[in-house]
Amino acid sequence: MSFSNENQSLKQLIVLGNGFDLACGLKSTYSDFFDYIYGQQIVNNTNSNNFWYDIFRNYKQKSIENWADIEEQILIQLKNIEYLYNEKILIEGRGDSETSSLAQSEYKENNIPMNLYVTLEFLLPYFVKVRSEKTTQNILKIQLLILEDDFRKYLLSITKNNADDGIYYKYYMKSKVLNKYIQLCNSSESHNSDLVSKLEDTTLYNQYSLVNKFDETLSKIYKEKNSDENLVLTFNYTKVWDVENIRNIHGDLDNGNIIFGIDYDKLNNNFKKAPIEFSKSYRVLENGLTSTFDISSDIDIIKIYGHGLGKADYSYYQSIFDSVDLYHGKTKVMFFWSDYEGKEKEQIHKNFVKGVTNLIEEYGTTFSNKDHGRNLFTKLLLENRLTIEEIPVNELFTSV
């Protein structure tokens, strides 16, 4: 089997992360969202009476590393709260002033670190008397739902609501072109060069009045070069056009059911009694995000783009790789990366290669046959089933 899709039909699984939306010009990061929120006087009552907004504002002001990583902070704050209850700093029925005095004393004596004290400082205003740990978690869950809904409204404000001023159309064009490139890209350098040229030409229709011509031209290119079956699994909340079999695994804007959550394995590994209501798996079921989307063993190529490849989503990759029996099967894996402002291209590539290596090696540790686990990375390379490709987004979007 070859990567080339010019002479045969292939079944492809395309996995998209937030880097896809960023490459298309959306300011869709958590830090973009918080910059917007804290720039408003009043946004859906979010600037007061919400623990999460208080925490993120504090971490932003203090330039805490990864301050805007919502899912990481959910984990950290819940761990801190469990510790405060276990160490009897938070005791159900105790008054908030008494608890605050005890915490200040413990902090001054260096018995609790600064981050725990900050958690407590922003938690106590929601108590007259301390509630049970479970009740506290319920309060934070309700406030997290507000955060989710505000994020949904923010994404809508930078996509659909901007159609009239051309911002949405630029995103629409870039998203379609980039999606088609990923679907059609193979390991033939000449083929990819021709593909860039053809897709670049479609962006000449960069005015909304020319949308029909753009769609028609793009569709023609796709039909000329492709007969593949495409499945798209996206971690984003935004729409992926022109794909019938798609799943927004964490919810989507159209249905208004987006979720934030923690990887289930992290919950089990970090808590004595895991608050499963905050796990991604629980939230997916809670929001009715189950699907008939089938990741079957007959997938020829898995294409991954826009992911930081961090540990937060390792369990998803494990499930995908298990489904295709990556070690014994024939499925190929293509990882895509792109250049972006703010960091040297060489460093971006180096970090991405390291991320791919860590992901494959981490997946190998899950094998019952440890020898297979250790040689998985080498096996994939020898069988030409693992490649890393750059997507030249600047070339694709020169006219947009």
PDB file of C-alpha atoms in Angstrom, residues 115-380:
ATOM      1  CA  ASN A 115      -1.144  27.872  44.876  1.00  0.00           C
ATOM      2  CA  LEU A 116      -3.242  26.116  47.545  1.00  0.00           C
ATOM      3  CA  TYR A 117      -3.710  29.371  49.413  1.00  0.00           C
ATOM      4  CA  VAL A 118      -4.847  31.095  46.196  1.00  0.00           C
ATOM      5  CA  THR A 119      -7.405  28.333  45.572  1.00  0.00           C
ATOM      6  CA  LEU A 120      -8.791  28.773  49.070  1.00  0.00           C
ATOM      7  CA  GLU A 121      -8.770  32.569  48.841  1.00  0.00           C
ATOM      8  CA  PHE A 122     -11.056  32.523  45.800  1.00  0.00           C
ATOM      9  CA  LEU A 123     -13.191  29.630  47.027  1.00  0.00           C
ATOM     10  CA  LEU A 124     -14.206  31.053  50.404  1.00  0.00           C
ATOM     11  CA  PRO A 125     -16.399  33.927  49.096  1.00  0.00           C
ATOM     12  CA  TYR A 126     -18.914  31.269  48.013  1.00  0.00           C
ATOM     13  CA  PHE A 127     -19.349  30.074  51.602  1.00  0.00           C
ATOM     14  CA  VAL A 128     -20.906  31.481  54.733  1.00  0.00           C
ATOM     15  CA  LYS A 129     -20.081  28.159  56.216  1.00  0.00           C
ATOM     16  CA  VAL A 130     -17.970  25.539  54.467  1.00  0.00           C
ATOM     17  CA  ARG A 131     -19.986  23.006  52.479  1.00  0.00           C
ATOM     18  CA  SER A 132     -19.145  19.364  51.953  1.00  0.00           C
ATOM     19  CA  GLU A 133     -16.522  18.573  49.323  1.00  0.00           C
ATOM     20  CA  LYS A 134     -19.217  17.128  47.056  1.00  0.00           C
ATOM     21  CA  THR A 135     -21.374  20.247  47.358  1.00  0.00           C
ATOM     22  CA  THR A 136     -18.339  22.400  46.614  1.00  0.00           C
ATOM     23  CA  GLN A 137     -17.684  20.351  43.476  1.00  0.00           C
ATOM     24  CA  ASN A 138     -21.313  20.803  42.429  1.00  0.00           C
ATOM     25  CA  ILE A 139     -20.997  24.598  42.794  1.00  0.00           C
ATOM     26  CA  LEU A 140     -17.849  24.596  40.674  1.00  0.00           C
ATOM     27  CA  LYS A 141     -19.516  22.399  38.055  1.00  0.00           C
ATOM     28  CA  ILE A 142     -22.377  24.891  37.698  1.00  0.00           C
ATOM     29  CA  GLN A 143     -19.893  27.745  37.362  1.00  0.00           C
ATOM     30  CA  LEU A 144     -17.933  25.737  34.789  1.00  0.00           C
ATOM     31  CA  LEU A 145     -21.095  25.414  32.691  1.00  0.00           C
ATOM     32  CA  ILE A 146     -21.237  29.230  32.600  1.00  0.00           C
ATOM     33  CA  LEU A 147     -17.627  29.269  31.385  1.00  0.00           C
ATOM     34  CA  GLU A 148     -18.484  26.778  28.636  1.00  0.00           C
ATOM     35  CA  ASP A 149     -21.459  28.802  27.465  1.00  0.00           C
ATOM     36  CA  ASP A 150     -19.438  32.020  27.434  1.00  0.00           C
ATOM     37  CA  PHE A 151     -16.758  30.314  25.357  1.00  0.00           C
ATOM     38  CA  ARG A 152     -19.449  29.136  22.927  1.00  0.00           C
ATOM     39  CA  LYS A 153     -20.769  32.686  22.583  1.00  0.00           C
ATOM     40  CA  TYR A 154     -17.243  33.986  22.076  1.00  0.00           C
ATOM     41  CA  LEU A 155     -16.564  31.521  19.240  1.00  0.00           C
ATOM     42  CA  LEU A 156     -19.852  32.467  17.622  1.00  0.00           C
ATOM     43  CA  SER A 157     -18.873  36.139  17.822  1.00  0.00           C
ATOM     44  CA  ILE A 158     -15.682  35.503  15.807  1.00  0.00           C
ATOM     45  CA  THR A 159     -17.251  33.175  13.243  1.00  0.00           C
ATOM     46  CA  LYS A 160     -20.904  33.352  12.246  1.00  0.00           C
ATOM     47  CA  ASN A 161     -21.616  36.804  13.608  1.00  0.00           C
ATOM     48  CA  ASN A 162     -18.871  38.320  11.483  1.00  0.00           C
ATOM     49  CA  ALA A 163     -20.115  37.164   8.069  1.00  0.00           C
ATOM     50  CA  ASP A 164     -20.938  40.691   6.910  1.00  0.00           C
ATOM     51  CA  ASP A 165     -17.475  42.154   7.346  1.00  0.00           C
ATOM     52  CA  GLY A 166     -15.642  39.427   5.475  1.00  0.00           C
ATOM     53  CA  ILE A 167     -13.887  37.882   8.486  1.00  0.00           C
ATOM     54  CA  TYR A 168     -16.113  34.845   8.422  1.00  0.00           C
ATOM     55  CA  TYR A 169     -15.679  34.379   4.670  1.00  0.00           C
ATOM     56  CA  LYS A 170     -11.887  34.413   5.010  1.00  0.00           C
ATOM     57  CA  TYR A 171     -12.140  31.767   7.695  1.00  0.00           C
ATOM     58  CA  TYR A 172     -14.577  29.816   5.509  1.00  0.00           C
ATOM     59  CA  MET A 173     -12.140  29.857   2.570  1.00  0.00           C
ATOM     60  CA  LYS A 174      -9.064  28.973   4.584  1.00  0.00           C
ATOM     61  CA  SER A 175     -10.848  26.182   6.415  1.00  0.00           C
ATOM     62  CA  LYS A 176     -12.075  24.585   3.214  1.00  0.00           C
ATOM     63  CA  VAL A 177      -8.740  24.868   1.419  1.00  0.00           C
ATOM     64  CA  LEU A 178      -6.752  23.515   4.367  1.00  0.00           C
ATOM     65  CA  ASN A 179      -9.187  20.645   4.849  1.00  0.00           C
ATOM     66  CA  LYS A 180      -8.909  19.701   1.170  1.00  0.00           C
ATOM     67  CA  TYR A 181      -5.126  19.836   1.324  1.00  0.00           C
ATOM     68  CA  ILE A 182      -5.052  17.410   4.248  1.00  0.00           C
ATOM     69  CA  GLN A 183      -7.482  15.068   2.502  1.00  0.00           C
ATOM     70  CA  LEU A 184      -5.532  15.068  -0.754  1.00  0.00           C
ATOM     71  CA  CYS A 185      -1.950  15.258   0.519  1.00  0.00           C
ATOM     72  CA  ASN A 186       0.284  12.226  -0.028  1.00  0.00           C
ATOM     73  CA  SER A 187       4.003  11.473   0.069  1.00  0.00           C
ATOM     74  CA  SER A 188       4.604  12.381  -3.588  1.00  0.00           C
ATOM     75  CA  GLU A 189       6.445  15.714  -3.536  1.00  0.00           C
ATOM     76  CA  SER A 190       5.476  16.581  -7.117  1.00  0.00           C
ATOM     77  CA  HIS A 191       1.845  15.771  -6.409  1.00  0.00           C
ATOM     78  CA  ASN A 192       1.837  17.961  -3.284  1.00  0.00           C
ATOM     79  CA  SER A 193       3.475  20.860  -5.140  1.00  0.00           C
ATOM     80  CA  ASP A 194       0.815  20.686  -7.841  1.00  0.00           C
ATOM     81  CA  LEU A 195      -1.864  20.489  -5.158  1.00  0.00           C
ATOM     82  CA  VAL A 196      -0.626  23.655  -3.438  1.00  0.00           C
ATOM     83  CA  SER A 197      -0.686  25.502  -6.739  1.00  0.00           C
ATOM     84  CA  LYS A 198      -4.234  24.422  -7.595  1.00  0.00           C
ATOM     85  CA  LEU A 199      -5.647  25.159  -4.135  1.00  0.00           C
ATOM     86  CA  GLU A 200      -3.856  28.491  -4.003  1.00  0.00           C
ATOM     87  CA  ASP A 201      -5.671  29.507  -7.186  1.00  0.00           C
ATOM     88  CA  THR A 202      -9.064  29.035  -5.506  1.00  0.00           C
ATOM     89  CA  THR A 203      -8.277  31.769  -2.970  1.00  0.00           C
ATOM     90  CA  LEU A 204      -8.295  34.340  -5.773  1.00  0.00           C
ATOM     91  CA  TYR A 205     -12.063  34.343  -5.225  1.00  0.00           C
ATOM     92  CA  ASN A 206     -11.556  36.161  -1.945  1.00  0.00           C
ATOM     93  CA  GLN A 207     -14.741  38.229  -1.934  1.00  0.00           C
ATOM     94  CA  TYR A 208     -18.012  36.980  -0.514  1.00  0.00           C
ATOM     95  CA  SER A 209     -19.782  37.730  -3.806  1.00  0.00           C
ATOM     96  CA  LEU A 210     -17.550  35.076  -5.407  1.00  0.00           C
ATOM     97  CA  VAL A 211     -18.349  32.317  -2.899  1.00  0.00           C
ATOM     98  CA  ASN A 212     -20.160  30.178  -5.479  1.00  0.00           C
ATOM     99  CA  LYS A 213     -17.201  30.359  -7.859  1.00  0.00           C
ATOM    100  CA  PHE A 214     -14.829  29.473  -5.025  1.00  0.00           C
ATOM    101  CA  ASP A 215     -16.889  26.449  -3.955  1.00  0.00           C
ATOM    102  CA  GLU A 216     -17.311  25.285  -7.556  1.00  0.00           C
ATOM    103  CA  THR A 217     -13.577  25.505  -8.315  1.00  0.00           C
ATOM    104  CA  LEU A 218     -12.578  23.798  -5.080  1.00  0.00           C
ATOM    105  CA  SER A 219     -15.065  20.995  -5.639  1.00  0.00           C
ATOM    106  CA  LYS A 220     -13.730  20.430  -9.156  1.00  0.00           C
ATOM    107  CA  ILE A 221     -10.130  20.111  -7.904  1.00  0.00           C
ATOM    108  CA  TYR A 222     -11.210  17.676  -5.239  1.00  0.00           C
ATOM    109  CA  LYS A 223     -13.134  15.451  -7.645  1.00  0.00           C
ATOM    110  CA  GLU A 224     -10.201  15.361 -10.052  1.00  0.00           C
ATOM    111  CA  LYS A 225      -7.762  14.176  -7.435  1.00  0.00           C
ATOM    112  CA  ASN A 226      -9.729  12.168  -4.925  1.00  0.00           C
ATOM    113  CA  SER A 227     -12.010   9.173  -4.537  1.00  0.00           C
ATOM    114  CA  ASP A 228     -11.234   8.487  -0.900  1.00  0.00           C
ATOM    115  CA  GLU A 229     -13.595   7.887   1.983  1.00  0.00           C
ATOM    116  CA  ASN A 230     -12.911  10.519   4.638  1.00  0.00           C
ATOM    117  CA  LEU A 231     -13.816  10.403   8.292  1.00  0.00           C
ATOM    118  CA  VAL A 232     -13.059  13.455  10.427  1.00  0.00           C
ATOM    119  CA  LEU A 233     -12.634  13.410  14.188  1.00  0.00           C
ATOM    120  CA  THR A 234     -12.224  16.966  15.448  1.00  0.00           C
ATOM    121  CA  PHE A 235     -11.389  18.240  18.917  1.00  0.00           C
ATOM    122  CA  ASN A 236     -12.615  21.682  17.834  1.00  0.00           C
ATOM    123  CA  TYR A 237     -16.093  23.095  18.299  1.00  0.00           C
ATOM    124  CA  THR A 238     -16.226  24.654  14.839  1.00  0.00           C
ATOM    125  CA  LYS A 239     -17.704  23.261  11.627  1.00  0.00           C
ATOM    126  CA  VAL A 240     -15.750  21.176   9.115  1.00  0.00           C
ATOM    127  CA  TRP A 241     -17.315  21.623   5.691  1.00  0.00           C
ATOM    128  CA  ASP A 242     -17.839  19.090   2.911  1.00  0.00           C
ATOM    129  CA  VAL A 243     -17.413  15.984   5.042  1.00  0.00           C
ATOM    130  CA  GLU A 244     -20.353  13.666   5.656  1.00  0.00           C
ATOM    131  CA  ASN A 245     -18.838  11.476   8.347  1.00  0.00           C
ATOM    132  CA  ILE A 246     -17.627  13.818  11.083  1.00  0.00           C
ATOM    133  CA  ARG A 247     -17.641  13.929  14.851  1.00  0.00           C
ATOM    134  CA  ASN A 248     -16.960  16.951  17.045  1.00  0.00           C
ATOM    135  CA  ILE A 249     -15.900  14.878  20.001  1.00  0.00           C
ATOM    136  CA  HIS A 250     -16.293  17.686  22.582  1.00  0.00           C
ATOM    137  CA  GLY A 251     -19.430  19.234  21.138  1.00  0.00           C
ATOM    138  CA  ASP A 252     -20.039  21.850  18.464  1.00  0.00           C
ATOM    139  CA  LEU A 253     -21.294  25.382  18.030  1.00  0.00           C
ATOM    140  CA  ASP A 254     -24.239  24.419  15.859  1.00  0.00           C
ATOM    141  CA  ASN A 255     -25.748  22.334  18.650  1.00  0.00           C
ATOM    142  CA  GLY A 256     -24.495  24.507  21.504  1.00  0.00           C
ATOM    143  CA  ASN A 257     -23.235  21.540  23.526  1.00  0.00           C
ATOM    144  CA  ILE A 258     -19.499  22.211  23.943  1.00  0.00           C
ATOM    145  CA  ILE A 259     -17.721  20.758  26.963  1.00  0.00           C
ATOM    146  CA  PHE A 260     -14.556  21.189  29.016  1.00  0.00           C
ATOM    147  CA  GLY A 261     -13.213  18.270  30.981  1.00  0.00           C
ATOM    148  CA  ILE A 262     -10.277  16.250  32.286  1.00  0.00           C
ATOM    149  CA  ASP A 263      -8.867  13.107  30.731  1.00  0.00           C
ATOM    150  CA  TYR A 264     -10.365  10.159  32.622  1.00  0.00           C
ATOM    151  CA  ASP A 265      -6.976   8.537  33.281  1.00  0.00           C
ATOM    152  CA  LYS A 266      -5.746  11.740  34.930  1.00  0.00           C
ATOM    153  CA  LEU A 267      -8.698  11.671  37.312  1.00  0.00           C
ATOM    154  CA  ASN A 268      -7.943   8.129  38.394  1.00  0.00           C
ATOM    155  CA  ASN A 269      -4.245   8.838  38.837  1.00  0.00           C
ATOM    156  CA  ASN A 270      -4.534  12.081  40.810  1.00  0.00           C
ATOM    157  CA  PHE A 271      -7.411  11.656  43.260  1.00  0.00           C
ATOM    158  CA  LYS A 272      -8.303   9.391  46.152  1.00  0.00           C
ATOM    159  CA  LYS A 273     -11.926   9.707  45.095  1.00  0.00           C
ATOM    160  CA  ALA A 274     -12.118  10.884  41.504  1.00  0.00           C
ATOM    161  CA  PRO A 275     -14.706  13.602  40.703  1.00  0.00           C
ATOM    162  CA  ILE A 276     -15.798  11.808  37.531  1.00  0.00           C
ATOM    163  CA  GLU A 277     -18.405  14.495  36.750  1.00  0.00           C
ATOM    164  CA  PHE A 278     -15.481  16.601  35.503  1.00  0.00           C
ATOM    165  CA  SER A 279     -14.077  13.958  33.151  1.00  0.00           C
ATOM    166  CA  LYS A 280     -14.378  14.330  29.394  1.00  0.00           C
ATOM    167  CA  SER A 281     -15.915  10.866  29.120  1.00  0.00           C
ATOM    168  CA  TYR A 282     -18.636  11.696  31.654  1.00  0.00           C
ATOM    169  CA  ARG A 283     -19.353  15.057  30.029  1.00  0.00           C
ATOM    170  CA  VAL A 284     -19.612  13.438  26.578  1.00  0.00           C
ATOM    171  CA  LEU A 285     -22.285  11.061  27.899  1.00  0.00           C
ATOM    172  CA  GLU A 286     -23.970  13.789  29.951  1.00  0.00           C
ATOM    173  CA  ASN A 287     -24.323  16.041  26.907  1.00  0.00           C
ATOM    174  CA  GLY A 288     -25.484  13.273  24.602  1.00  0.00           C
ATOM    175  CA  LEU A 289     -22.397  13.509  22.398  1.00  0.00           C
ATOM    176  CA  THR A 290     -22.296   9.797  21.614  1.00  0.00           C
ATOM    177  CA  SER A 291     -22.149   8.943  17.923  1.00  0.00           C
ATOM    178  CA  THR A 292     -22.333   6.135  15.376  1.00  0.00           C
ATOM    179  CA  PHE A 293     -18.943   7.344  14.119  1.00  0.00           C
ATOM    180  CA  ASP A 294     -16.934   4.162  13.562  1.00  0.00           C
ATOM    181  CA  ILE A 295     -13.136   3.967  13.815  1.00  0.00           C
ATOM    182  CA  SER A 296     -12.695   0.551  12.221  1.00  0.00           C
ATOM    183  CA  SER A 297      -9.622  -1.572  11.638  1.00  0.00           C
ATOM    184  CA  ASP A 298      -9.785  -1.079   7.834  1.00  0.00           C
ATOM    185  CA  ILE A 299      -8.593   2.546   7.956  1.00  0.00           C
ATOM    186  CA  ASP A 300      -5.647   2.954   5.591  1.00  0.00           C
ATOM    187  CA  ILE A 301      -4.283   6.301   6.777  1.00  0.00           C
ATOM    188  CA  ILE A 302      -4.645   8.372   9.938  1.00  0.00           C
ATOM    189  CA  LYS A 303      -3.834  12.036   9.336  1.00  0.00           C
ATOM    190  CA  ILE A 304      -3.310  14.268  12.369  1.00  0.00           C
ATOM    191  CA  TYR A 305      -3.087  18.063  12.233  1.00  0.00           C
ATOM    192  CA  GLY A 306      -3.360  20.943  14.667  1.00  0.00           C
ATOM    193  CA  HIS A 307      -2.550  19.050  17.860  1.00  0.00           C
ATOM    194  CA  GLY A 308       0.064  19.972  20.423  1.00  0.00           C
ATOM    195  CA  LEU A 309       0.241  16.221  21.143  1.00  0.00           C
ATOM    196  CA  GLY A 310       0.187  16.826  24.880  1.00  0.00           C
ATOM    197  CA  LYS A 311      -0.641  14.186  27.444  1.00  0.00           C
ATOM    198  CA  ALA A 312      -4.131  15.578  28.006  1.00  0.00           C
ATOM    199  CA  ASP A 313      -5.444  13.710  24.966  1.00  0.00           C
ATOM    200  CA  TYR A 314      -3.257  10.585  25.055  1.00  0.00           C
ATOM    201  CA  SER A 315      -6.203   8.356  25.926  1.00  0.00           C
ATOM    202  CA  TYR A 316      -7.953   9.377  22.693  1.00  0.00           C
ATOM    203  CA  TYR A 317      -4.921   8.452  20.620  1.00  0.00           C
ATOM    204  CA  GLN A 318      -4.607   5.181  22.475  1.00  0.00           C
ATOM    205  CA  SER A 319      -8.199   4.327  21.568  1.00  0.00           C
ATOM    206  CA  ILE A 320      -7.651   5.267  17.917  1.00  0.00           C
ATOM    207  CA  PHE A 321      -4.432   3.288  17.618  1.00  0.00           C
ATOM    208  CA  ASP A 322      -6.003   0.311  19.374  1.00  0.00           C
ATOM    209  CA  SER A 323      -8.925   0.382  16.938  1.00  0.00           C
ATOM    210  CA  VAL A 324      -6.629  -0.031  13.930  1.00  0.00           C
ATOM    211  CA  ASP A 325      -4.262  -2.435  15.736  1.00  0.00           C
ATOM    212  CA  LEU A 326      -1.370  -0.132  14.937  1.00  0.00           C
ATOM    213  CA  TYR A 327       1.376  -2.636  15.753  1.00  0.00           C
ATOM    214  CA  HIS A 328       0.097  -5.611  13.757  1.00  0.00           C
ATOM    215  CA  GLY A 329      -1.948  -3.737  11.161  1.00  0.00           C
ATOM    216  CA  LYS A 330      -1.090  -1.869   7.972  1.00  0.00           C
ATOM    217  CA  THR A 331      -2.461   1.571   8.870  1.00  0.00           C
ATOM    218  CA  LYS A 332      -0.154   4.480   8.148  1.00  0.00           C
ATOM    219  CA  VAL A 333       0.027   7.592  10.327  1.00  0.00           C
ATOM    220  CA  MET A 334       0.779  11.057   8.928  1.00  0.00           C
ATOM    221  CA  PHE A 335       1.456  13.919  11.327  1.00  0.00           C
ATOM    222  CA  PHE A 336       1.188  17.440   9.882  1.00  0.00           C
ATOM    223  CA  TRP A 337       2.650  20.654  11.234  1.00  0.00           C
ATOM    224  CA  SER A 338       2.799  24.293  10.108  1.00  0.00           C
ATOM    225  CA  ASP A 339       4.941  27.339  10.698  1.00  0.00           C
ATOM    226  CA  TYR A 340       3.447  30.170  12.787  1.00  0.00           C
ATOM    227  CA  GLU A 341       4.463  33.541  14.176  1.00  0.00           C
ATOM    228  CA  GLY A 342       6.144  33.846  17.541  1.00  0.00           C
ATOM    229  CA  LYS A 343       8.650  31.003  17.300  1.00  0.00           C
ATOM    230  CA  GLU A 344      11.468  30.003  14.963  1.00  0.00           C
ATOM    231  CA  LYS A 345      10.411  27.485  12.318  1.00  0.00           C
ATOM    232  CA  GLU A 346      13.284  25.150  13.160  1.00  0.00           C
ATOM    233  CA  GLN A 347      12.234  25.083  16.807  1.00  0.00           C
ATOM    234  CA  ILE A 348       8.587  24.452  15.893  1.00  0.00           C
ATOM    235  CA  HIS A 349       9.615  21.455  13.814  1.00  0.00           C
ATOM    236  CA  LYS A 350      11.977  20.146  16.483  1.00  0.00           C
ATOM    237  CA  ASN A 351       9.288  20.379  19.181  1.00  0.00           C
ATOM    238  CA  PHE A 352       6.745  18.694  16.946  1.00  0.00           C
ATOM    239  CA  VAL A 353       9.044  15.762  16.156  1.00  0.00           C
ATOM    240  CA  LYS A 354       9.642  15.373  19.885  1.00  0.00           C
ATOM    241  CA  GLY A 355       5.877  15.418  20.511  1.00  0.00           C
ATOM    242  CA  VAL A 356       5.280  12.701  17.905  1.00  0.00           C
ATOM    243  CA  THR A 357       8.073  10.573  19.347  1.00  0.00           C
ATOM    244  CA  ASN A 358       6.731  10.930  22.899  1.00  0.00           C
ATOM    245  CA  LEU A 359       3.207  10.056  21.792  1.00  0.00           C
ATOM    246  CA  ILE A 360       4.239   6.861  19.968  1.00  0.00           C
ATOM    247  CA  GLU A 361       6.563   5.771  22.766  1.00  0.00           C
ATOM    248  CA  GLU A 362       3.906   6.469  25.395  1.00  0.00           C
ATOM    249  CA  TYR A 363       1.432   4.407  23.405  1.00  0.00           C
ATOM    250  CA  GLY A 364       3.986   1.583  23.310  1.00  0.00           C
ATOM    251  CA  THR A 365       4.020   1.467  27.109  1.00  0.00           C
ATOM    252  CA  THR A 366       0.366   0.346  27.056  1.00  0.00           C
ATOM    253  CA  PHE A 367       1.233  -2.963  25.319  1.00  0.00           C
ATOM    254  CA  SER A 368       1.088  -6.161  27.341  1.00  0.00           C
ATOM    255  CA  ASN A 369       3.989  -7.362  25.185  1.00  0.00           C
ATOM    256  CA  LYS A 370       6.688  -4.955  26.379  1.00  0.00           C
ATOM    257  CA  ASP A 371       9.077  -5.917  23.559  1.00  0.00           C
ATOM    258  CA  HIS A 372       6.480  -4.830  21.026  1.00  0.00           C
ATOM    259  CA  GLY A 373       5.956  -1.627  22.952  1.00  0.00           C
ATOM    260  CA  ARG A 374       9.647  -0.777  22.923  1.00  0.00           C
ATOM    261  CA  ASN A 375      10.104  -1.377  19.196  1.00  0.00           C
ATOM    262  CA  LEU A 376       6.824   0.142  17.939  1.00  0.00           C
ATOM    263  CA  PHE A 377       8.428   3.412  16.856  1.00  0.00           C
ATOM    264  CA  THR A 378      11.210   1.620  14.957  1.00  0.00           C
ATOM    265  CA  LYS A 379       8.739  -0.809  13.374  1.00  0.00           C
ATOM    266  CA  LEU A 380       6.562   2.022  12.040  1.00  0.00           C
TER     267      LEU A 380
END
